[in-house]
Coordinates of C-alpha atoms in Angstrom, one line a residue:
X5 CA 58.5 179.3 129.1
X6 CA 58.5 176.8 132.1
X7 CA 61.8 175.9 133.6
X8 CA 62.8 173.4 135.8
X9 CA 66.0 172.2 137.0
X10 CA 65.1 168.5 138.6
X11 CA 67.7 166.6 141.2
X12 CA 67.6 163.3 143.1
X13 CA 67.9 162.5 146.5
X14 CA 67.5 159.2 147.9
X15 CA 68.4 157.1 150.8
X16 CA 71.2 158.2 153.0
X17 CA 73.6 158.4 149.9
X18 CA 73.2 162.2 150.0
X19 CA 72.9 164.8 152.3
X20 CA 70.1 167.9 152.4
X21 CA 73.8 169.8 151.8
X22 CA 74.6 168.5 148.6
X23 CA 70.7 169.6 147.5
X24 CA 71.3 173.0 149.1
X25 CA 74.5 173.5 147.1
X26 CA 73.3 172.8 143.7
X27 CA 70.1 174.7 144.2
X28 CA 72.8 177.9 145.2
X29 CA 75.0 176.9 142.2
X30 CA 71.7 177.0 139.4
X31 CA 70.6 180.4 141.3
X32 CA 74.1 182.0 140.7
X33 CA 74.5 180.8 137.2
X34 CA 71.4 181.0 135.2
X35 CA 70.1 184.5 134.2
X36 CA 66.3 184.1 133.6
X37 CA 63.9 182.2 136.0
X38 CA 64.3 178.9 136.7
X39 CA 62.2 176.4 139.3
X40 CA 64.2 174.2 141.1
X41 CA 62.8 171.1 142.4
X42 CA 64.1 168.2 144.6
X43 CA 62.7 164.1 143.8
X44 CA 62.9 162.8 147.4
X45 CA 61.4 160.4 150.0
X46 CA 63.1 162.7 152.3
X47 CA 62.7 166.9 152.4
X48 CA 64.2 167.8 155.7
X49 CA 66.8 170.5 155.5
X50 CA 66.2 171.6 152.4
X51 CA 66.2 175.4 151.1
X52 CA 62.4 176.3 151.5
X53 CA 62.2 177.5 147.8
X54 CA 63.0 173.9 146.9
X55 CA 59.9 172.4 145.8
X56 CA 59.8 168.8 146.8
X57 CA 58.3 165.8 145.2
X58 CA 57.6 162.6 146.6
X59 CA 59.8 159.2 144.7
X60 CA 57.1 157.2 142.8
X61 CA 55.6 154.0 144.4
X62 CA 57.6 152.1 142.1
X63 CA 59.9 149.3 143.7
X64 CA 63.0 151.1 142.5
X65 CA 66.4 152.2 143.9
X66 CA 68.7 154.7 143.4
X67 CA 69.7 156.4 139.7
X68 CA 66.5 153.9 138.7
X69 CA 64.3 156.7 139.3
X70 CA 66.2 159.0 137.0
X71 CA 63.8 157.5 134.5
X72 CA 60.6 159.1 136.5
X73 CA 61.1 162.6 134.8
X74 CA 60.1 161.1 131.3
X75 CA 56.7 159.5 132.6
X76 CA 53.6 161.0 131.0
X77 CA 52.2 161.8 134.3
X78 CA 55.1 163.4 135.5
X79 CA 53.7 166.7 137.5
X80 CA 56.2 169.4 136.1
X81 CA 55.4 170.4 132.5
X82 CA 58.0 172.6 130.4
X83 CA 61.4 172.2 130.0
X84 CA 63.6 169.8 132.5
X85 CA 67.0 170.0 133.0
X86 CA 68.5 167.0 135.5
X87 CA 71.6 167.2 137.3
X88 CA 73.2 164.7 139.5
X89 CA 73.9 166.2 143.2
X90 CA 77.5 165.4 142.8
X91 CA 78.6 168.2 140.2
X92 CA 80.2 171.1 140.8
X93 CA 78.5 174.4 138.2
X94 CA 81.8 177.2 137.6
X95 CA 80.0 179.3 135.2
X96 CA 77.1 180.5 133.5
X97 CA 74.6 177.6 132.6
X98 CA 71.9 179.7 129.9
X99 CA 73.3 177.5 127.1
X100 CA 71.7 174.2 128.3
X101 CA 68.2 175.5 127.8
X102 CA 68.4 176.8 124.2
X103 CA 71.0 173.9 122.5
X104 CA 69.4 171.9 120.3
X105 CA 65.4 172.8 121.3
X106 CA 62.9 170.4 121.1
X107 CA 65.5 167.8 121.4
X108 CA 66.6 165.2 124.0
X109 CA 70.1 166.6 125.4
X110 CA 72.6 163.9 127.3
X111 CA 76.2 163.7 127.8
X112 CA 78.1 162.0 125.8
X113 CA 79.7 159.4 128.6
X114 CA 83.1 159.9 129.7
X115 CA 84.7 156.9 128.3
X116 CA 85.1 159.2 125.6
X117 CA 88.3 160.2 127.1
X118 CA 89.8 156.4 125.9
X119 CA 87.6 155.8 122.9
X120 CA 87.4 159.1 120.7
X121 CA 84.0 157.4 118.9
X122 CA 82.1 156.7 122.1
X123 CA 78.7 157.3 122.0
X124 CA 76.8 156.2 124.8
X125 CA 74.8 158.4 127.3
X126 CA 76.2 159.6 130.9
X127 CA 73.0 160.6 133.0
X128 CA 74.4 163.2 135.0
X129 CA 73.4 165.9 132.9
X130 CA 70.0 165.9 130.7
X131 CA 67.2 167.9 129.4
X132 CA 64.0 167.0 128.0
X133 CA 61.0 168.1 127.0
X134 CA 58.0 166.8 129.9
X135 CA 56.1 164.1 128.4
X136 CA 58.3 163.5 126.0
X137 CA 59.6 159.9 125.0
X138 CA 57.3 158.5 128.0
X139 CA 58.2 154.6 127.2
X140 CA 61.5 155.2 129.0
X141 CA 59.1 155.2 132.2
X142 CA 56.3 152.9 130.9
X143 CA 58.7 150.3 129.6
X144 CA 60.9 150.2 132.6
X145 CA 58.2 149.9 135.5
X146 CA 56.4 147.2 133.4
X147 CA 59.4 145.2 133.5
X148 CA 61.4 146.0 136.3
X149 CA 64.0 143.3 135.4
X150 CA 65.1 145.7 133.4
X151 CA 67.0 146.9 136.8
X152 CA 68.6 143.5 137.2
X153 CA 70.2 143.1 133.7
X154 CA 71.6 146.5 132.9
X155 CA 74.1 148.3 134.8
X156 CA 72.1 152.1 135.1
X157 CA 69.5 154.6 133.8
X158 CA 71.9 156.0 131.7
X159 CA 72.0 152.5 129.7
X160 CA 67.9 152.2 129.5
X161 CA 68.1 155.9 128.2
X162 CA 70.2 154.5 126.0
X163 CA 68.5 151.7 124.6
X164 CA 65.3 154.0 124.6
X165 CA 66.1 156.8 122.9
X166 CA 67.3 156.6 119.3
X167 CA 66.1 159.6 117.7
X168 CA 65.5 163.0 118.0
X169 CA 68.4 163.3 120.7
X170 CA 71.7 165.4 120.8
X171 CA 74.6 165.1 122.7
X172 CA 75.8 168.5 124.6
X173 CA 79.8 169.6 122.9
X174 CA 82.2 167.5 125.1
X175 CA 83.1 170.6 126.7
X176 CA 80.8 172.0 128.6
X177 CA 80.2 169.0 131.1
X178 CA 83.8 167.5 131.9
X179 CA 84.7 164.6 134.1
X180 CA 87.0 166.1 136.5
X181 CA 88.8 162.8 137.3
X182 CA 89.2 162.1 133.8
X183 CA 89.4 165.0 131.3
X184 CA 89.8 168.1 134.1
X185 CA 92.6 166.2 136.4
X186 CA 94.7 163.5 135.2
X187 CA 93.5 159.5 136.1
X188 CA 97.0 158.6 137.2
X189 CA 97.1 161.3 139.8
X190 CA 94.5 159.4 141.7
X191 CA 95.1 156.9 144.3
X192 CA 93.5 154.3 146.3
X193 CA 90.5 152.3 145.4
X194 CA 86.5 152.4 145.2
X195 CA 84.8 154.8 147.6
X196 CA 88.6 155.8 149.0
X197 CA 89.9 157.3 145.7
X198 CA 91.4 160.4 146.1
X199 CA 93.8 162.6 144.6
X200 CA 97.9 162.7 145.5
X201 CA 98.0 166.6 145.5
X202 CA 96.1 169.9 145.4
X203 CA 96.4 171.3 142.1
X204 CA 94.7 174.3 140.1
X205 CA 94.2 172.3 137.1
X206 CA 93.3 174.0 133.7
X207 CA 90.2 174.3 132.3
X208 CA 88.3 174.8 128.8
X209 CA 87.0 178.5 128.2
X210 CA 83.6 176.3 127.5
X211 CA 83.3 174.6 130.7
X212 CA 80.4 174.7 132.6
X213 CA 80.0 171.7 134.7
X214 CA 82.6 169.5 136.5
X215 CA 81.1 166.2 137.0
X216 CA 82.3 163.5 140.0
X217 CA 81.2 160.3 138.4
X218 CA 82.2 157.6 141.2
X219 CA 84.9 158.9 143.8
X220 CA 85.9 160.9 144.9
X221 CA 82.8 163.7 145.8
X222 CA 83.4 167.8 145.3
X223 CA 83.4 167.4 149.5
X224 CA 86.8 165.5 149.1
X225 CA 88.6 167.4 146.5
X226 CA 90.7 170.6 147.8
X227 CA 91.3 172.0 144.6
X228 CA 90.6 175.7 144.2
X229 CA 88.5 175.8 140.9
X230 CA 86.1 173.0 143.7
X231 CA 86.3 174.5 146.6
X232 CA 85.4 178.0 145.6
X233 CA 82.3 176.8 143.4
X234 CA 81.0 173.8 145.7
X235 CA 78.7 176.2 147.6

């Protein structure tokens, strides 16, 4: 069976560092073999077992090409698993290939911490079968409005995908300024966010991932459980 885990890099938003890390973080945590490969307009100082492929010629930025993995002439076959550059993996990941096969496999998006019912999609985690649900690309770059009138990817996805999808349990992929750390020990504002004190905060026996939607990045959080698993 075919395995890829897929990431993003675009623009100057993220460094070659952030790649290098992940791609260290999926080699220490999965137990069977799986590919790793980088979506970028940009390869320099990446790991050379990184394989590289080029952003499609599609007038697109940022998360917008999120939506490229689901396109029917997308050049990795098998199973994909994406993950956003800015998480940080703290144990073994096996369990994200097998749950739910067959299926489309999203976060359920972190407003969940305020509204219990929530059940839209957060894109920094999902897995998909290649060539699967190929209208999420087809629809988007015939109609590149699209961009213009939703907020993300995660929203198309969304507004795509209404069957045969499955949302990962809540607790393996946590939002660590939400659910791992508490909001109100946060201070300052947009890009600046950052947290009043270092702390070794607890976490769920079922945690996998710690996700940094927003601010602030792993790079800016001194917390133990962060530093020793951001490399």
């Amino acid at each position: 069976m075919n395995r890829s885990v897929v990431c993003l890099k675009y623009g100057n938003k993220y460094s070659a560092d952030y790649v290098n890390r992940l791609f260290n973080m999926v080699k220490r945590h999965n137990t069977q073999s799986v590919n790793f490969v980088c979506i970028t307009e940009d390869p320099s100082g990446l790991h050379h077992d990184i394989q590289v492929l080029s952003l499609p010629d599609v007038e697109l930025q940022g998360w917008w090409y999120k939506p490229y993995l689901f396109s029917s002439k997308f050049p990795i076959t098998g199973t994909l698993l994406f993950l956003d550059l800015d998480i940080v993996i703290i144990q073994n990941m096996d369990h994200f290939w097998t749950h739910s096969p067959g299926k489309f496999c999203i976060i359920r998006d972190f407003n969940r911490s305020l509204f219990p019912d929530w059940k839209k999609f957060n894109s920094s985690v999902f897995r998909l079968e290649s060539h699967s649900n190929p209208t999420v690309w087809s629809n988007l770059v015939n109609n590149l409005t699209i961009t213009k009138r939703m907020h993300g990817d995660q929203d198309w996805m969304f507004d795509q995908i209404k069957t045969n999808f499955d949302f990962w349990p809540d607790e393996w992929c946590q939002s660590y300024k939400w659910e791992i750390r508490d909001r109100n020990e946060l201070t300052g504002a947009g890009n600046n966010k950052s947290f009043i004190k270092v702390t070794e905060p607890k976490i769920k026996p079922n945690t996998s991932i710690l996700v940094f939607h927003g601010a602030p990045k792993p790079e800016q959080v001194k917390d133990p459980i962060v530093v020793d698993n951001w490399r």
